[in-house]
Amino acid sequence: MSPGQRRGVLIGGALLVVVVVVAAFFLLNSGSSAPEAATGATAVESPGALDPQSAITEYLQDVSENNPDAAARLTDDNAAAAVTLRATRNTLNPTSVAAKLTVLQPAPAGAKRTGGTFGVSWTLKPGQVWTYDVPFELVQSSGKWLVHWAPSLVHPKLEAGQRLVISTAAPDTVAVADRDGKPLVFGGAGGPRMVDGNPAPLLRSALMGQVTVAAGNGFAVERVDTGGKSVERLFGKVASDGAKPLVTSLSLAAQNAAQAAVDGYQGSAMLVALDTGSGDILAVAQNAAAGNSPKALSGLYEPGSAFKIATSVAAVQQSGLNATSPVDCPGVATIGTRTVKNENFELGATTLQNAFARSCNTTFGRLALDLPADGLKKAADELGLNADYEIPGIKSELGKVEPAASKDEQVEDGFGQGRIQASALGGTLMAATVASGKAITPRLWHDLPTTVVKGYSPPPSSVLGEVRKLMRAVVTSGTGRAAASAGTVFGKTGTAQFGDGSNATGWFVGYRESVAFAVVLENSNDSGPAVQLAAKFLKAL
């Protein structure tokens, strides 16, 4: 063929293409019945494959290639499949995954379901290859075949709500025990978790934060429930559980009693208990109304008349008084330039013990004024209110007592209404010091020491002997009589006004045998409920 003939053929072919394209243009826009695309609708292709073989083969290929979204689109529950496949892959973090079809049952003409089996092989780490078979089911929907989704596609034993995890420690080993050996925190496949009932919600992070899961040479795949509790070990082995659990100072019995007591109170309530011999923190409880921040351990409040314990220490030690010393208790008194009132009572000429038991503000305002400017601070120092400790896992504040800036402030400090501050933990430490006659180092752990940042020395035993008489009289004949049914209880009530004086915090600080305690009720405007709450706690021990 000559060059000219070749050019003629090419030109003719081009003209033919143009004619066909133009004809198609007019056909599509002529308004006649023609292809559906003329209506402007966009066809959305339904997910799935045209036949069962393609559906399961493509699914397994996407799983092997770590493409969970593509694999999920080949199932009849895209969203659930994508989440589970992605989470499992991220958790197990395999070097490779091989998923291959082993059996596919024939689907008769018109059948909407079929199934079979595929094999999975996870290479998890060198020398750790996990292989098993998975039954599957295929369903037909809108003319396409899909893999029927269920958690068992990941592993045949995996059920709804469960997940796979890697574990190096034996499941449900006791990671933290209370002082009596009772479990508080378990370690295992899902990491540390509190025992059922979450008995110490305020200390949850402190207890679990100290747990370290033993690595060892263990390596296993576990299936766990929604709470992280191991249901079954599916593959591998874990390190031996020979390591001893951490031992906390808490008493599960005391903690449960304390939590039940505060939970039974409608307002904001907190309770702390200490062992007066060892310094063990036996219980730290706070109810929902008090919020989530650990006020029981670090919240500072005016202690009100509960601080008369310190004022009594100062009066006995520095002013030479004792329980039977005569004092005056008028209903109202002008002390310095301050007008001080009692709670609608007066005792007249009485004893220090009776004035303490009935909580006479006029008596203790006068006693405070007769002390040196730093007299109350020295007493507070000896009771631990200005001490400072670093307790692993928690932040604590015991109190803040400084020398009075003026005589008027010194009067108010005498009955806990000046600039005196204490926490529930600080009040408990004060009571524990009176009970034991020694400096107390509070501790939350038997294995992890408390660091003494600033310690203290207790008052002389002769002084504390007199103060114990005062505190016992509060329960036998004074403002704490509601605790008399709970045994031989020593204590001191307190009601501390704050702000504009329209609201007050209720206190009851004390001890029974080797258990010291402090109850603080925000905005209770009365110490009576605090005494009742303490009695409920003590009776439950």
XYZ file of C-alpha atoms in Angstrom:
541
model
C 0.000 0.000 0.000
C 1.359 3.374 -0.978
C 1.836 6.132 1.618
C -1.056 8.059 0.110
C -3.406 5.071 0.349
C -2.335 4.524 3.998
C -3.128 8.151 4.855
C -6.557 7.835 3.229
C -7.430 4.797 5.345
C -6.372 6.538 8.576
C -8.355 9.673 7.760
C -11.400 7.611 6.890
C -11.149 5.694 10.165
C -10.909 8.911 12.142
C -14.000 10.318 10.422
C -15.874 7.116 11.271
C -15.001 7.471 14.975
C -16.189 11.091 14.969
C -19.486 10.109 13.394
C -20.075 7.363 15.999
C -19.286 9.693 18.948
C -21.575 12.462 17.597
C -24.371 9.970 17.006
C -24.034 8.691 20.564
C -24.176 12.263 21.896
C -27.490 12.995 20.134
C -28.904 9.644 21.172
C -28.180 10.224 24.867
C -29.677 13.719 24.787
C -32.669 13.129 22.544
C -35.092 12.325 25.404
C -36.014 8.978 23.837
C -36.150 5.789 25.874
C -32.517 4.777 26.117
C -29.884 3.879 28.766
C -30.796 4.578 32.402
C -27.823 6.937 32.718
C -29.970 9.490 30.870
C -32.107 9.940 34.003
C -29.143 11.334 35.988
C -29.150 8.480 38.619
C -25.792 7.081 39.781
C -25.712 3.340 40.290
C -24.108 2.258 43.631
C -22.626 -1.178 43.443
C -23.571 -3.331 46.422
C -20.663 -4.857 48.384
C -19.731 -8.477 48.078
C -18.665 -10.905 45.382
C -20.555 -12.580 42.554
C -19.899 -16.091 43.839
C -19.034 -17.754 47.201
C -15.518 -18.732 46.150
C -14.608 -15.123 45.309
C -16.183 -13.759 48.516
C -14.199 -15.925 50.922
C -10.997 -15.840 48.864
C -10.957 -12.040 48.703
C -11.806 -11.777 52.415
C -8.918 -14.037 53.402
C -6.542 -12.193 51.117
C -7.438 -8.851 52.739
C -6.993 -10.340 56.208
C -3.584 -11.731 55.275
C -2.513 -8.405 53.778
C -3.574 -6.431 56.882
C -6.380 -4.601 55.131
C -9.169 -4.791 57.728
C -11.393 -2.176 56.076
C -11.424 -4.023 52.755
C -12.038 -7.342 54.519
C -14.871 -5.792 56.542
C -16.630 -4.596 53.370
C -16.883 -8.223 52.300
C -18.924 -9.045 55.429
C -22.554 -8.425 56.320
C -21.560 -6.176 59.284
C -18.970 -3.770 57.960
C -18.670 -1.562 61.077
C -18.310 -4.331 63.673
C -15.946 -6.341 61.502
C -13.645 -3.392 60.836
C -13.347 -2.510 64.542
C -12.667 -6.084 65.671
C -10.245 -6.965 62.872
C -8.259 -3.757 63.353
C -8.150 -4.054 67.157
C -7.074 -7.697 67.035
C -4.295 -6.973 64.575
C -3.039 -4.042 66.650
C -3.150 -6.057 69.875
C -1.430 -9.201 68.634
C 0.959 -7.189 66.433
C 1.980 -10.191 64.301
C 4.990 -10.359 62.036
C 2.703 -11.932 59.443
C -0.699 -13.564 59.054
C -1.587 -16.318 56.596
C -5.271 -17.098 56.064
C -6.127 -19.785 53.495
C -9.325 -21.510 52.436
C -9.388 -25.233 53.260
C -13.018 -26.285 52.658
C -15.875 -24.615 50.778
C -19.175 -26.445 50.648
C -20.906 -26.429 47.240
C -23.844 -24.031 46.957
C -26.778 -25.583 45.054
C -28.566 -23.434 42.480
C -30.722 -20.844 44.226
C -29.081 -21.375 47.616
C -28.681 -18.291 49.787
C -26.173 -19.757 52.276
C -23.120 -21.948 52.322
C -20.008 -22.301 54.435
C -16.752 -24.018 55.034
C -13.485 -23.738 56.926
C -10.323 -21.681 56.577
C -7.010 -21.898 58.368
C -5.181 -19.029 60.092
C -1.521 -18.883 61.022
C -0.226 -15.965 63.145
C 3.514 -15.433 63.385
C 3.549 -13.495 66.654
C 7.268 -13.485 67.500
C 10.246 -15.695 66.713
C 9.309 -19.249 67.609
C 5.704 -18.297 68.379
C 3.418 -19.375 65.508
C -0.255 -19.803 66.342
C -2.317 -21.901 63.910
C -5.966 -22.948 64.035
C -9.033 -23.555 61.834
C -12.076 -21.300 61.630
C -15.567 -22.359 60.467
C -17.285 -19.673 58.402
C -20.627 -18.984 56.752
C -21.438 -17.107 53.534
C -24.761 -15.401 52.841
C -26.254 -13.939 49.672
C -27.620 -10.392 49.801
C -28.812 -8.264 46.875
C -27.337 -10.770 44.461
C -23.890 -10.655 46.092
C -22.133 -13.109 48.391
C -20.864 -11.864 51.778
C -19.023 -13.417 54.687
C -21.405 -13.626 57.658
C -19.690 -11.654 60.440
C -19.231 -12.985 63.969
C -16.347 -12.604 66.472
C -15.694 -16.324 65.931
C -14.164 -15.398 62.549
C -11.171 -14.131 64.547
C -11.068 -17.282 66.654
C -13.793 -19.960 66.904
C -14.039 -19.521 70.699
C -14.279 -15.739 70.686
C -17.735 -14.532 71.748
C -19.536 -11.194 71.596
C -18.008 -8.694 74.039
C -14.746 -10.615 74.333
C -11.334 -9.758 72.898
C -7.884 -11.242 72.494
C -4.902 -9.965 74.464
C -1.249 -10.828 74.879
C -0.299 -11.889 78.405
C 3.035 -12.532 80.064
C 1.695 -13.230 83.566
C -0.613 -15.921 84.832
C -4.252 -14.797 84.707
C -5.915 -13.581 87.872
C -2.852 -13.722 90.072
C -3.129 -11.507 93.136
C -1.135 -8.383 92.381
C -2.098 -6.393 95.495
C -3.354 -7.876 98.757
C -4.677 -6.168 101.852
C -2.836 -6.413 105.174
C -4.632 -9.721 105.884
C -3.755 -11.269 102.511
C -7.168 -10.716 100.902
C -7.024 -9.779 97.177
C -7.536 -6.150 96.190
C -6.012 -6.087 92.696
C -5.580 -8.937 90.222
C -2.934 -9.033 87.493
C -3.198 -10.951 84.273
C -4.041 -10.839 80.611
C -6.017 -7.610 80.645
C -3.585 -5.827 82.933
C -4.302 -4.982 86.592
C -7.931 -4.799 87.692
C -9.664 -4.237 91.003
C -11.540 -7.062 92.677
C -15.278 -7.189 92.126
C -17.109 -4.399 93.913
C -14.264 -1.878 93.594
C -13.987 -1.548 97.397
C -11.565 1.401 97.433
C -12.616 3.700 94.570
C -10.647 6.669 95.899
C -7.452 4.586 95.957
C -8.045 2.722 92.686
C -5.323 4.542 90.730
C -2.902 4.376 93.673
C -3.298 0.627 94.073
C -3.246 -0.256 90.383
C -0.484 2.223 89.575
C 2.037 0.322 91.676
C 1.416 -2.986 89.923
C 3.989 -4.211 87.424
C 3.153 -7.299 85.397
C 6.051 -9.738 85.376
C 7.546 -10.030 81.915
C 9.735 -13.119 82.321
C 9.774 -15.464 79.332
C 6.022 -15.924 79.274
C 3.989 -15.239 76.160
C 0.370 -16.217 75.668
C -2.821 -15.198 73.909
C -5.854 -14.982 76.170
C -9.480 -14.227 75.531
C -10.856 -11.862 78.138
C -14.296 -10.505 78.954
C -15.426 -6.877 78.903
C -13.862 -6.290 82.313
C -10.481 -7.668 81.250
C -10.905 -10.896 83.215
C -9.307 -13.898 81.564
C -11.787 -16.467 80.258
C -9.322 -18.872 78.663
C -5.733 -19.132 77.540
C -5.827 -19.967 73.831
C -2.141 -20.163 72.998
C 1.278 -20.157 74.642
C 2.287 -20.128 78.272
C 2.862 -17.459 80.880
C 5.553 -16.814 83.432
C 5.145 -18.579 86.734
C 3.270 -16.710 89.394
C 5.948 -17.173 92.042
C 6.290 -13.427 92.616
C 4.616 -12.312 95.833
C 1.870 -9.678 95.582
C 2.362 -6.179 96.882
C 0.857 -5.818 100.335
C -1.070 -2.664 101.092
C -1.887 -1.331 104.548
C -5.606 -1.359 103.809
C -7.937 -3.703 105.627
C -10.643 -4.894 103.259
C -13.013 -5.254 106.211
C -12.324 -1.709 107.425
C -12.478 -0.299 103.906
C -15.838 -1.941 103.219
C -17.206 -0.687 106.544
C -15.961 2.853 105.883
C -17.288 2.968 102.326
C -20.684 1.648 103.414
C -20.833 4.284 106.154
C -20.132 7.260 103.875
C -22.295 5.883 101.059
C -25.224 5.795 103.468
C -24.966 9.566 104.028
C -26.788 11.864 101.600
C -24.381 14.802 101.752
C -20.644 15.003 101.128
C -18.856 12.598 103.481
C -15.337 11.281 103.972
C -13.734 8.920 106.488
C -10.137 7.896 107.118
C -8.961 5.206 109.548
C -5.443 4.406 110.793
C -3.896 1.631 112.841
C -2.428 3.392 115.874
C 0.344 0.823 116.261
C 1.741 0.484 112.752
C 0.518 3.652 111.037
C -1.296 1.497 108.481
C -3.930 3.417 106.555
C -6.811 0.998 107.122
C -9.481 2.776 105.109
C -9.965 5.828 102.929
C -13.589 6.352 101.968
C -15.439 9.163 100.267
C -18.927 9.139 98.802
C -20.113 10.306 95.388
C -21.435 13.580 96.794
C -17.868 14.504 97.808
C -16.661 14.184 94.203
C -13.752 12.327 92.663
C -10.779 14.315 93.945
C -9.209 12.725 97.045
C -10.427 15.277 99.599
C -10.171 12.738 102.395
C -6.398 12.664 101.931
C -5.554 16.221 100.967
C -8.615 18.463 101.374
C -7.988 21.066 104.083
C -10.868 22.330 106.245
C -11.216 24.352 109.427
C -11.477 21.655 112.103
C -13.636 23.664 114.482
C -13.813 22.275 117.996
C -11.990 19.094 116.931
C -8.888 21.291 117.260
C -9.592 21.616 120.993
C -7.542 18.427 121.267
C -4.471 20.522 120.396
C -5.600 23.405 122.587
C -5.935 20.961 125.489
C -2.443 19.588 124.853
C -1.120 23.156 125.003
C -3.137 24.001 128.139
C -1.951 20.882 129.993
C 1.662 21.061 128.827
C 2.239 24.825 128.787
C -0.252 26.143 131.354
C -0.088 23.267 133.856
C -3.771 22.276 133.734
C -5.234 18.802 134.089
C -8.619 17.196 133.511
C -9.992 18.338 136.874
C -8.626 21.898 136.722
C -11.305 24.548 137.382
C -12.292 26.709 134.402
C -15.140 29.067 133.641
C -17.681 28.471 130.844
C -20.030 31.443 130.364
C -22.552 31.354 127.515
C -21.054 34.510 125.989
C -17.723 36.157 126.750
C -15.655 39.053 125.456
C -12.126 37.721 125.110
C -9.689 40.389 123.975
C -11.808 42.253 121.442
C -13.688 39.136 120.315
C -17.186 38.215 121.425
C -17.280 34.428 121.729
C -20.492 32.364 122.068
C -21.341 28.764 122.865
C -24.037 26.664 121.205
C -26.857 28.012 123.397
C -25.484 26.774 126.717
C -23.318 27.823 129.641
C -21.729 25.803 132.397
C -20.416 28.522 134.667
C -17.681 27.292 136.975
C -16.725 23.778 135.823
C -13.746 21.554 135.071
C -11.567 21.362 131.999
C -12.911 17.865 131.342
C -16.532 18.999 131.407
C -15.825 22.080 129.280
C -14.090 19.858 126.711
C -16.850 17.246 126.734
C -19.552 19.889 126.175
C -17.311 21.830 123.743
C -17.273 25.196 125.464
C -15.891 27.834 123.062
C -15.659 30.536 125.718
C -13.416 28.317 127.855
C -11.061 27.396 125.035
C -10.886 30.914 123.625
C -9.641 32.089 127.033
C -7.193 29.172 127.346
C -5.743 29.990 123.907
C -5.293 33.673 124.739
C -3.284 32.744 127.846
C -0.769 30.793 125.727
C 2.351 32.155 124.015
C 1.801 33.324 120.415
C 3.217 30.051 119.089
C 1.683 27.869 121.802
C -1.009 26.306 119.610
C 1.433 25.748 116.766
C 3.758 23.836 119.108
C 0.879 21.610 120.202
C -0.221 21.056 116.608
C 3.362 20.155 115.689
C 3.423 17.523 118.442
C 0.176 16.015 117.114
C 1.501 15.746 113.539
C -0.681 18.378 111.872
C 2.358 20.134 110.404
C 4.188 16.938 109.454
C 4.755 16.015 105.813
C 5.030 12.570 104.218
C 5.430 11.198 100.718
C 3.292 8.072 100.481
C 3.765 6.103 97.234
C 0.726 6.441 94.991
C -1.115 9.220 96.821
C -0.838 12.923 97.555
C -1.519 13.864 101.146
C -1.895 17.068 103.155
C -2.250 16.756 106.921
C -2.861 20.329 107.959
C -1.539 23.834 108.314
C -1.132 25.515 111.699
C 0.937 28.683 112.030
C 1.469 31.106 114.904
C -1.471 33.466 115.248
C -0.994 36.834 113.568
C -2.938 38.637 116.328
C -4.473 38.093 119.739
C -7.953 37.977 118.201
C -6.851 35.271 115.793
C -5.268 33.377 118.672
C -8.621 33.329 120.466
C -10.377 31.960 117.385
C -7.618 29.391 116.830
C -8.356 28.021 120.298
C -11.616 26.528 119.061
C -10.538 25.867 115.458
C -12.174 28.862 113.797
C -9.141 30.962 112.940
C -6.660 30.063 110.226
C -6.293 26.474 111.461
C -6.675 23.823 108.754
C -6.650 20.033 108.750
C -7.605 17.173 106.471
C -9.465 14.003 107.419
C -6.103 12.208 107.269
C -4.585 14.901 109.507
C -7.403 14.578 112.035
C -6.917 10.812 112.071
C -3.176 11.221 112.661
C -3.880 13.613 115.550
C -6.193 11.082 117.190
C -3.736 8.233 116.552
C -0.960 10.203 118.264
C -3.091 10.723 121.369
C -4.036 7.030 121.402
C -0.542 5.614 120.904
C 1.611 8.225 122.582
C 4.075 8.094 119.707
C 4.715 9.769 116.357
C 2.805 8.025 113.592
C 4.150 7.560 110.077
C 1.138 6.809 107.884
C 1.746 4.166 105.252
C -0.266 2.694 102.397
C 2.209 -0.113 101.628
C 4.114 -2.726 103.575
C 6.556 -3.123 100.663
C 7.032 0.527 99.648
C 8.238 2.854 102.399
C 6.726 6.219 103.237
C 9.261 9.026 102.998
C 9.314 11.298 106.038
C 9.769 14.798 104.658
C 9.018 16.452 107.990
C 8.487 14.347 111.092
C 7.355 15.241 114.594
C 7.732 14.318 118.249
C 4.614 13.574 120.328
C 3.607 15.304 123.565
C 4.822 13.755 126.833
C 2.846 10.732 128.016
C 1.673 12.591 131.134
C 0.075 15.241 128.936
C -1.594 12.708 126.683
C -2.933 10.844 129.716
C -4.950 13.914 130.648
C -6.140 14.496 127.076
C -7.390 10.909 126.852
C -9.603 11.564 129.880
C -11.077 14.571 128.096
C -11.737 12.639 124.886
C -13.398 9.761 126.737
C -15.739 12.176 128.523
C -16.943 13.472 125.110
C -18.495 10.049 124.437
C -19.665 9.213 127.975
C -21.252 12.546 128.839
C -20.642 15.092 126.081
C -21.335 15.905 122.452
C -20.262 12.448 121.197
C -22.711 10.348 123.215
C -24.162 8.844 120.005
C -20.939 6.812 119.698
C -21.235 5.262 123.156
C -22.941 2.158 121.760
C -19.904 1.432 119.549
C -17.621 0.446 122.437
C -14.967 2.302 124.409
C -14.634 5.256 122.068
C -12.558 8.393 122.674
C -13.290 11.431 120.523
C -13.928 15.091 119.889
C -16.672 16.697 117.840
C -16.283 19.838 115.781
C -18.456 22.233 113.810
C -16.509 24.753 111.761
C -18.236 27.658 110.081
C -16.788 28.922 106.828
C -17.472 31.606 104.224
C -20.155 33.988 105.475
C -20.870 31.701 108.426
C -24.148 30.321 107.092
C -22.647 26.852 106.514
C -20.425 24.644 108.625
C -18.373 21.462 108.316
C -19.087 18.676 110.789
C -16.262 16.657 112.362
C -15.783 13.703 114.675
C -12.191 12.687 115.435
C -11.280 9.847 117.727
C -10.169 6.274 118.307
C -11.292 2.925 119.671
C -8.621 0.480 120.764
C -6.038 0.450 117.906
C -8.231 2.160 115.281
C -8.073 5.935 114.955
C -10.521 7.717 112.661
C -11.787 11.051 111.425
C -15.147 11.784 109.815
C -15.641 15.014 107.866
C -19.044 16.079 106.520
C -19.107 19.096 104.241
C -21.979 21.556 104.837
C -23.599 19.368 107.486
C -23.921 22.362 109.863
C -23.798 19.912 112.769
C -21.351 17.387 114.220
C -24.121 14.971 115.239
C -24.295 13.164 111.865
C -20.504 12.742 111.924
C -20.719 10.977 115.305
C -23.475 8.687 114.009
C -21.489 7.867 110.882
C -18.400 7.024 112.941
C -20.479 4.766 115.191
C -21.854 2.944 112.153
C -18.301 2.390 110.911
C -16.998 1.143 114.254
C -19.920 -1.240 114.797
C -19.296 -2.801 111.370
C -15.653 -3.628 112.115
